[in-house]
Short mmCIF file of C-alpha atoms in Angstrom, two decimals:
data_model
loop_
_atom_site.label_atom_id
_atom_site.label_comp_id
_atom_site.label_asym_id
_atom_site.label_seq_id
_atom_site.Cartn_x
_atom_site.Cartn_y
_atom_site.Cartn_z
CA UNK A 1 103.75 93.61 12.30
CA UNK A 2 105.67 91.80 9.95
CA UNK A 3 109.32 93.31 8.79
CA UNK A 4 112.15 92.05 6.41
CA UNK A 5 114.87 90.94 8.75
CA UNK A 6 117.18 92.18 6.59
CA UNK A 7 116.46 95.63 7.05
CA UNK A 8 117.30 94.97 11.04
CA UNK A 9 120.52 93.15 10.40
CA UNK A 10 123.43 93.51 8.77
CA UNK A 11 126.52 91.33 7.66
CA UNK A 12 129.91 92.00 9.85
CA UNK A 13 132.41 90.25 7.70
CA UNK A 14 135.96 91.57 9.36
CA UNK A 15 138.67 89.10 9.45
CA UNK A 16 141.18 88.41 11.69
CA UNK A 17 144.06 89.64 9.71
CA UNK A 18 147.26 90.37 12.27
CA UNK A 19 146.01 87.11 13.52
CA UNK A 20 145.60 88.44 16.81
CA UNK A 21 145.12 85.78 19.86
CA UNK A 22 141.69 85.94 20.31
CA UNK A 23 139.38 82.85 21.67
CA UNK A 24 138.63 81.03 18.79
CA UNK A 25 134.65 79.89 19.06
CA UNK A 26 132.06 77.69 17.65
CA UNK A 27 128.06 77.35 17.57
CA UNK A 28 126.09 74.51 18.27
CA UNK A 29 122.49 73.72 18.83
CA UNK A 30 123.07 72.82 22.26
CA UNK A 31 125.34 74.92 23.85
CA UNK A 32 125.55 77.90 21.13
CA UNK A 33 128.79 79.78 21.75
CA UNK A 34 131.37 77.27 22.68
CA UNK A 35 135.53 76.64 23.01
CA UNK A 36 135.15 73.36 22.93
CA UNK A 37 134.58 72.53 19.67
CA UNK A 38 137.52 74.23 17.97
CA UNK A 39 140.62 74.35 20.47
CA UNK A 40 142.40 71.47 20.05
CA UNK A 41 141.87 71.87 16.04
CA UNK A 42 143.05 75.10 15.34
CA UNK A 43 145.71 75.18 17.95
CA UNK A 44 148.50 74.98 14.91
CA UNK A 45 146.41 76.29 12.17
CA UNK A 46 146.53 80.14 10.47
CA UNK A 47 143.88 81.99 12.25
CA UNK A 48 144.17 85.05 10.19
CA UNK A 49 141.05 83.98 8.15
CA UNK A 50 138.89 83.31 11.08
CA UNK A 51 136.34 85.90 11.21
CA UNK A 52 135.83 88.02 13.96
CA UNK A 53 132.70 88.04 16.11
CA UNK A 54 132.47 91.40 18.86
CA UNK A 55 129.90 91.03 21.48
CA UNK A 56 126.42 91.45 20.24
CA UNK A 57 126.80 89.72 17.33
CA UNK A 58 125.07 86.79 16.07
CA UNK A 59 127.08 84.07 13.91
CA UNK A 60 125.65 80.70 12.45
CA UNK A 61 127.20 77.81 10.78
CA UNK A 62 125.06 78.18 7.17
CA UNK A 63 125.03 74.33 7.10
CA UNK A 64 123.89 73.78 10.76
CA UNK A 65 121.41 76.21 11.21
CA UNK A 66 118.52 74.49 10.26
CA UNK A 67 119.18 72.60 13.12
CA UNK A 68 119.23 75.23 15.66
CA UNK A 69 122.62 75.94 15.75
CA UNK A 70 122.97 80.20 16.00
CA UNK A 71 123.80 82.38 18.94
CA UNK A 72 124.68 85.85 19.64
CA UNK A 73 128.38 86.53 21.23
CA UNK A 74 127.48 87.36 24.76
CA UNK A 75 130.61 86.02 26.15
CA UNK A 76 133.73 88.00 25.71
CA UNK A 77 134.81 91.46 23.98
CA UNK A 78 135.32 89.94 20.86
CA UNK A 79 135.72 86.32 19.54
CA UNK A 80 136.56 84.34 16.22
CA UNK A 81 134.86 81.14 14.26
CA UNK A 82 135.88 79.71 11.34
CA UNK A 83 135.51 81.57 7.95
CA UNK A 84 132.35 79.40 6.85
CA UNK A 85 130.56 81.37 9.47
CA UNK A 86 128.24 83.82 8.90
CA UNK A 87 128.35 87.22 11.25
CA UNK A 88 126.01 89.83 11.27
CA UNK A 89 125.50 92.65 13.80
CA UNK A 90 121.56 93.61 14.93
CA UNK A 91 119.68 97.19 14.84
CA UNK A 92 119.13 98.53 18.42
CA UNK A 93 115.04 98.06 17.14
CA UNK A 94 115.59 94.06 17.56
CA UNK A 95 116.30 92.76 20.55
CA UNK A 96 119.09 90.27 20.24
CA UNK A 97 117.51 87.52 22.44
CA UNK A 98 114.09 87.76 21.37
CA UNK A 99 115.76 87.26 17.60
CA UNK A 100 117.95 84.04 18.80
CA UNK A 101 114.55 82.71 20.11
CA UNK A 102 112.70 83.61 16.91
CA UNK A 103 115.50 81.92 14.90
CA UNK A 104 115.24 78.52 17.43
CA UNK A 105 111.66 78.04 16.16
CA UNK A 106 109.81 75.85 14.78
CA UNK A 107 108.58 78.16 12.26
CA UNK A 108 112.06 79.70 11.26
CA UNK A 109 113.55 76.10 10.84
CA UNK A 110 111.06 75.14 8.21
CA UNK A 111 111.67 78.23 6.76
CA UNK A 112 115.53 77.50 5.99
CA UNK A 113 114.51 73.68 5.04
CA UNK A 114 112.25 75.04 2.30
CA UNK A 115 115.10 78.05 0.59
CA UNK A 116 117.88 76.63 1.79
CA UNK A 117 119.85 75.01 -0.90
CA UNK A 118 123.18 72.01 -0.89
CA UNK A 119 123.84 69.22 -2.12
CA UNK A 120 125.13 67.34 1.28
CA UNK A 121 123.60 69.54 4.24
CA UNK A 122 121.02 72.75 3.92
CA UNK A 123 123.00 75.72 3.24
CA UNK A 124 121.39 79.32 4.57
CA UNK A 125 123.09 82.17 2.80
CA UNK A 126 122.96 85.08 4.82
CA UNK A 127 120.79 86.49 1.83
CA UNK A 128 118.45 84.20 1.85
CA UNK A 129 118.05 85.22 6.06
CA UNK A 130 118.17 88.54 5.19
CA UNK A 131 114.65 88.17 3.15
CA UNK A 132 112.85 86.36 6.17
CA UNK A 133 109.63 87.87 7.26
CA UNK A 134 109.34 88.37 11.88
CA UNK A 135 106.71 89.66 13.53
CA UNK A 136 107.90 92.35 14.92
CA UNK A 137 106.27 93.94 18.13
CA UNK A 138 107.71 97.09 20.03
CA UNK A 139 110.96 96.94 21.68
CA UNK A 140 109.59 96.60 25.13
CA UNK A 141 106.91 93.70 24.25
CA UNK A 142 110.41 91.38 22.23
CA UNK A 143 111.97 92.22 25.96
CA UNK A 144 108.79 90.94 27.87
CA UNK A 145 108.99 87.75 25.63
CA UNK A 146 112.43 87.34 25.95
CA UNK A 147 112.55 87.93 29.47
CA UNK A 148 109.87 84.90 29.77
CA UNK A 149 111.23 82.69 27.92
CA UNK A 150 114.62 83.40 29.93
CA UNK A 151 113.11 82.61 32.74
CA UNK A 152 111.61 79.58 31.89
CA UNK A 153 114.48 78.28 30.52
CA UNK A 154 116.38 79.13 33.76
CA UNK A 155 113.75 76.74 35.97
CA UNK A 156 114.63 74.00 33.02
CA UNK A 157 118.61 74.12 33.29
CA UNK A 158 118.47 74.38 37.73
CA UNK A 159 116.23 70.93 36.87
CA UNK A 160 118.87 69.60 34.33
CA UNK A 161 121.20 70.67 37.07
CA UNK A 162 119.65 68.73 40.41
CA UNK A 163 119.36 65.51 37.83
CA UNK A 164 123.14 65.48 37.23
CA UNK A 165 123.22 65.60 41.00
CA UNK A 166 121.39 63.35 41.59
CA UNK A 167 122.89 61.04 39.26
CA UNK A 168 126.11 61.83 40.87
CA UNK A 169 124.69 60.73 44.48
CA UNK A 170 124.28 57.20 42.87
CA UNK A 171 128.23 57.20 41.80
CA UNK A 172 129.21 58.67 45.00
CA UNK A 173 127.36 56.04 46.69
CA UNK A 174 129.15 53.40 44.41
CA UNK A 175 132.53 54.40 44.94
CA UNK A 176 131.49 54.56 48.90
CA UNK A 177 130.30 50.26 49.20
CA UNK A 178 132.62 49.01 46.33
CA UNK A 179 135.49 51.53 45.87
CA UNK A 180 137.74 49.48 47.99
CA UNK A 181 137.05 45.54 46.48
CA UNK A 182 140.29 43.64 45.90
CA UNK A 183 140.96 43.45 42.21
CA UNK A 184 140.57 39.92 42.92
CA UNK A 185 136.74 40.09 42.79
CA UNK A 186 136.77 41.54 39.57
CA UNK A 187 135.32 40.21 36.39
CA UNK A 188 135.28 40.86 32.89
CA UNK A 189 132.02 42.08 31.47
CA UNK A 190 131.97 39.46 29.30
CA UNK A 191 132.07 37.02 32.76
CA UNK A 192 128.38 38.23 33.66
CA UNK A 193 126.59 38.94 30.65
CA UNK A 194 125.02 36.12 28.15
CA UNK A 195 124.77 38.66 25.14
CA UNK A 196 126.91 41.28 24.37
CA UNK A 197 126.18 42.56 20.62
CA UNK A 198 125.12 45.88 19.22
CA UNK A 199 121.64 47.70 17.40
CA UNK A 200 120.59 47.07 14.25
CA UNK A 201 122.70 47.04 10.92
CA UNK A 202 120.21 46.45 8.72
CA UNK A 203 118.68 50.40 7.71
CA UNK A 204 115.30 50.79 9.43
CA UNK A 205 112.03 51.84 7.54
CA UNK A 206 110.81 54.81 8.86
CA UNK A 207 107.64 56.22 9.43
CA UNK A 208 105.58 58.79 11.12
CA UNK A 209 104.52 56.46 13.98
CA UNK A 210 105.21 53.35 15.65
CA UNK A 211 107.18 51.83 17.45
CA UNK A 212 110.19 53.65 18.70
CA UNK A 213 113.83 53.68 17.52
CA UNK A 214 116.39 55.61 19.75
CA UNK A 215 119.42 57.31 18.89
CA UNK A 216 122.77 57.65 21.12
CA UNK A 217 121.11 61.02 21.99
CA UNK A 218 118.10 59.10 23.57
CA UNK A 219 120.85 58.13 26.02
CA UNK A 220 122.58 61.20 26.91
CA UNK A 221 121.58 61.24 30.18
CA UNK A 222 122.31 58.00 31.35
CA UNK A 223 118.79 57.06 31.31
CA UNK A 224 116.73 56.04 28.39
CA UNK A 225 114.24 58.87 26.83
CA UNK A 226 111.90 57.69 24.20
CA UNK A 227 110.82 60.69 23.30
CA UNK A 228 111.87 60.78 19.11
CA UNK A 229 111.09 61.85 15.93
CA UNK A 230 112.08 58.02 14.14
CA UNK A 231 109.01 55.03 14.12
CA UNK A 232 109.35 51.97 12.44
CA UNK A 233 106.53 49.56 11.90
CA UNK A 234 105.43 46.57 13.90
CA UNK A 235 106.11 44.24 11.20
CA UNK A 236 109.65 45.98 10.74
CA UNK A 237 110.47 45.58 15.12
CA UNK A 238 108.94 41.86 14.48
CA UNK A 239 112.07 41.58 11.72
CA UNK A 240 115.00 43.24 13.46
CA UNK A 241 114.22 42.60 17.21
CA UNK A 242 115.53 38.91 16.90
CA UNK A 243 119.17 40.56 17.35
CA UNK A 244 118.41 41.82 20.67
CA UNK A 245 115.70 40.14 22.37
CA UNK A 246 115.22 43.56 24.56
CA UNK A 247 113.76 42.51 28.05
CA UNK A 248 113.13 44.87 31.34
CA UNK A 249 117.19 44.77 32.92
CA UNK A 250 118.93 44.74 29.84
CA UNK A 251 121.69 47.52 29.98
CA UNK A 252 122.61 49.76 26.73
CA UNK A 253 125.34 51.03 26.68
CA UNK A 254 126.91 53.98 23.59
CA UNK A 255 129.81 53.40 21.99
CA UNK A 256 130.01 55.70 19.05
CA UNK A 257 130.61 59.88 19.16
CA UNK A 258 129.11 60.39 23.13
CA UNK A 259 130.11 56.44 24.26
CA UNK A 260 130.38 55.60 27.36
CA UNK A 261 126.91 55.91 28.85
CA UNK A 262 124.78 53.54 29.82
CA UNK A 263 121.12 52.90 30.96
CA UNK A 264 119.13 50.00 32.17
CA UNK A 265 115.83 49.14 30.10
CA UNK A 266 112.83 49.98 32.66
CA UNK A 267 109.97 49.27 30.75
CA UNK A 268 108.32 46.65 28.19
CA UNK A 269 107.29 49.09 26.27
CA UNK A 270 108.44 48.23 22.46
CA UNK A 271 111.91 49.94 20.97
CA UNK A 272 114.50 49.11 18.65
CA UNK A 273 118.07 51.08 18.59
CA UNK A 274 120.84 52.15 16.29
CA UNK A 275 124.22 50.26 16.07
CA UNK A 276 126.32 52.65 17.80
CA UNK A 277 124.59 51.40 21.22
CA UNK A 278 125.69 48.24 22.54
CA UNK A 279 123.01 46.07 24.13
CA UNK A 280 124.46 43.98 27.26
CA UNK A 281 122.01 41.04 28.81
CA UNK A 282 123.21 40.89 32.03
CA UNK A 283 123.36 37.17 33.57
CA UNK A 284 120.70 37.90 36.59
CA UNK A 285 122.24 35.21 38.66
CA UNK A 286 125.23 37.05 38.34
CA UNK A 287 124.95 40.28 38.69
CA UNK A 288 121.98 43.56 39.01
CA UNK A 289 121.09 45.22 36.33
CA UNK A 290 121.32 48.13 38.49
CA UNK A 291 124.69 47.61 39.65
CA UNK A 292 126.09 46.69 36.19
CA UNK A 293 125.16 50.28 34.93
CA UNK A 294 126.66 51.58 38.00
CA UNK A 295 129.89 49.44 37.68
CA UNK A 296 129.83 51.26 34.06
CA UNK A 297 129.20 54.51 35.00
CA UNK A 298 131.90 54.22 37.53
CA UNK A 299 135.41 56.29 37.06
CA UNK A 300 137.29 53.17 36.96
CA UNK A 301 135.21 51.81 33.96
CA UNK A 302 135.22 54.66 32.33
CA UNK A 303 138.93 55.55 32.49
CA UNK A 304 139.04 51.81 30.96
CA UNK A 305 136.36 53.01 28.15
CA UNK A 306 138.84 56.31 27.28
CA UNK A 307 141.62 53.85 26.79
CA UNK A 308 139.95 51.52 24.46
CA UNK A 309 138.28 53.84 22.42
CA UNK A 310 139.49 53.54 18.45
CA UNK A 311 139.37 55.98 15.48
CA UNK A 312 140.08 59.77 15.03
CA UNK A 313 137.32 61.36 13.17
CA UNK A 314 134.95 59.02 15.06
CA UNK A 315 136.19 57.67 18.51
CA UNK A 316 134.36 54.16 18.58
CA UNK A 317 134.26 51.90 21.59
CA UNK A 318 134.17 48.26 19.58
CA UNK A 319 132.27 45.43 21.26
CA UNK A 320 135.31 43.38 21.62
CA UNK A 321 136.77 46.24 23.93
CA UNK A 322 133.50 46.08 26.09
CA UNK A 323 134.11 42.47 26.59
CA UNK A 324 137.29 43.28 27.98
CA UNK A 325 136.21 45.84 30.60
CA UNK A 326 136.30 44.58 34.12
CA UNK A 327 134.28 45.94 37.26
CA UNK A 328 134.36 44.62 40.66
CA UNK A 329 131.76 41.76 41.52
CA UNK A 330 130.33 41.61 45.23
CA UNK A 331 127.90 39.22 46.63
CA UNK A 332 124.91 39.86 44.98
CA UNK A 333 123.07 40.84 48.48
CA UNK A 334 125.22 44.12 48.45
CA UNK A 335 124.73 44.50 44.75
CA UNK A 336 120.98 44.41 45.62
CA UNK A 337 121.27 47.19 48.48
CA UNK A 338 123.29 49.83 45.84
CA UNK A 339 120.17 49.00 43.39
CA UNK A 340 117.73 49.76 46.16
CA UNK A 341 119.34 52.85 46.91
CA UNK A 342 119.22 53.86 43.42
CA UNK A 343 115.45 53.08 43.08
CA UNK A 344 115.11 55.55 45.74
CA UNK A 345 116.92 57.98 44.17
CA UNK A 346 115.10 57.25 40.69
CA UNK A 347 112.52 57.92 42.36
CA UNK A 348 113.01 61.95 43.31
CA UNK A 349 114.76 61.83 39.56
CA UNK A 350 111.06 60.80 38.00
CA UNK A 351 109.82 63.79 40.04
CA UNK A 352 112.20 66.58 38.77
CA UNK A 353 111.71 65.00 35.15
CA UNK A 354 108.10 65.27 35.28
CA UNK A 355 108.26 68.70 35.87
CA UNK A 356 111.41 69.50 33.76
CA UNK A 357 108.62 67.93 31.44
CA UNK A 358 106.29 70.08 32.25
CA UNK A 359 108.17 73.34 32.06
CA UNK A 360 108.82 72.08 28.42
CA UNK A 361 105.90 72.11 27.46
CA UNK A 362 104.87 75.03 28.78
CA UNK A 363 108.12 76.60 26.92
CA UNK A 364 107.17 75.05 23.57
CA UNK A 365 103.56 76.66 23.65
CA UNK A 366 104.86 80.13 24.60
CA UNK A 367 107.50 79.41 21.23
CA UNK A 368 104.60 78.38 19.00
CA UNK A 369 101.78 81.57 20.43
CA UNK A 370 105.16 84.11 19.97
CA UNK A 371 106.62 82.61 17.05
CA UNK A 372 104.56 80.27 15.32
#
């Protein structure tokens, strides 16, 4: 049965006049309700504007929605966000999760592209939500489907989980053979790599398919996912690849917004990459591939990356800082074990990712048969 979702919600505009110290929240696509965002910001700002979100309640950002970014408070009594949130409370007929799922999908994000309205990013009134059309089943069938798609998305984040281990196991393993190398045997990266430059400048043709172009996102992980929604044209790569000649054992490394983590190129399979990812040709004689993203990944490096980061707004990690990073440089026999030790453990990380894959998918056709 399709309903107006207005006549299930309803706006809870209260403000948080006594300015009263109450966690001060924001929403993101990722993580929905989150601290992080806003703490440092507001820290000496009036808060008595901030709007006030009790538990229950779902708030969006009206010009970050249409990505995904909405939640409902589940965390504490009450919360605020900033005032160009929108809050509104839900009918005990809707059940809260099965709407944040509904408003994750597919189908409700083309929805807000085609009526939302602004001139820099798409801006959802709360109007304009309140006029959406949901199939609405019975209040024990949105539980069932919410309660599945829970679940599923529990098995995804204990996979997410035992990869971060596992990627930990490789740094605890680095720190264990070359944590105690005399600063001596330390080089600058610009010691063991021939080319050290960046992505493309030059702005990229798109199209609907073709050859790959990844994002600082596409490294998030510290392993390079190909999986995106950008394709440029073979006679486009054939143009711009002359910058970085992109071979298997090339490390990338990001240096703009989430900088700092780096991934060795795997495959020959054809990609090109923004600017804000540095592209590091390691000199094989040198040094491993391997052990040049560990050296990078590496506390030591990256305490070296916080302190060279530039900029404000933007924290950028400049290519003439990389150049300056050093990392410790043993015999290349030991540099060989730590990359056979990872290519064992890459090996049980392929396996959880094939079925954190899998569980995806599974999750996305449950989203489209409920939702779409």
């Amino acid at each position: 049965m399709k309903v107006r979702l207005g006549d299930y919600i309803q706006e809870y505009s209260v403000r948080n006049r006594n300015c009263e110290d109450i966690p001060v929240y924001s929403v993101t696509n990722t993580q929905g309700f989150c601290r992080d965002y806003f703490d440092k910001e507001v820290a000496s700002k009036d808060k008595s504007t901030y709007k006030i979100v009790p538990k229950g309640c779902f708030a969006y950002n009206p010009s970050r929605i249409n990505v995904g970014s909405v939640d409902w408070q589940r965390n504490e009594e009450k919360v605020i966000v900033s005032p160009l949130y929108n809050v509104f409370a839900v009918s005990e007929k809707l059940e809260r999760q099965y709407l944040y799922y509904y408003l994750k999908s597919d189908i409700t994000l083309q929805y807000i592209k085609t009526v939302a309205t602004g001139s820099v990013r798409d801006n959802l009134k709360l109007s304009m939500l309140y006029e959406y059309k949901i199939n609405l089943p019975d209040i024990n069938m949105q539980k069932a489907i919410a309660n599945k798609l829970d679940m599923i998305q529990n098995i995804m984040c204990q996979k997410k989980h035992k990869l971060v281990l596992l990627n930990d196991l490789i740094k605890a393993r680095f720190i264990e053979m070359f944590g105690n190398i005399s600063r001596d045997c330390y080089l600058k990266i610009a010691d063991v790599c021939s080319i050290i430059t960046d992505g493309t400048h030059q702005p990229p043709k798109f199209v609907q398919e073709g050859i790959p172009f990844i994002f600082v996102s596409n490294l998030a992980n510290d392993e390079i996912t190909y999986r995106t929604e950008k394709f440029i044209t073979q006679e486009n790569y054939d143009e711009l690849i002359k910058r970085t000649p992109i071979e298997i054992g090339d490390v990338l490394l990001t240096t703009v917004g989430s900088y700092g983590h780096s991934a060795v190129v795997k495959t020959d399979k054809p990609f090109l990459f923004q600017r804000h990812i540095a592209y590091l040709k390691p000199k094989r004689e040198l040094i491993n591939s391997d052990y040049l993203r560990g050296a990078l990944l590496a506390a030591d490096a990256q305490q070296q990356i916080e302190e060279k980061v530039k900029g404000i707004a933007q924290k950028t990690l400049n290519l003439s800082e990389i150049k300056k990073i050093i990392i410790p440089l043993p015999p290349l026999q030991k540099q060989d074990e730590f990359a056979f030790f990872v290519a064992q453990v890459d090996k049980s990380k392929a396996a959880v990712q094939k079925s954190l894959d899998e569980m995806q998918l599974l999750f996305n056709s449950l989203m489209q048969e409920y939702f779409g």
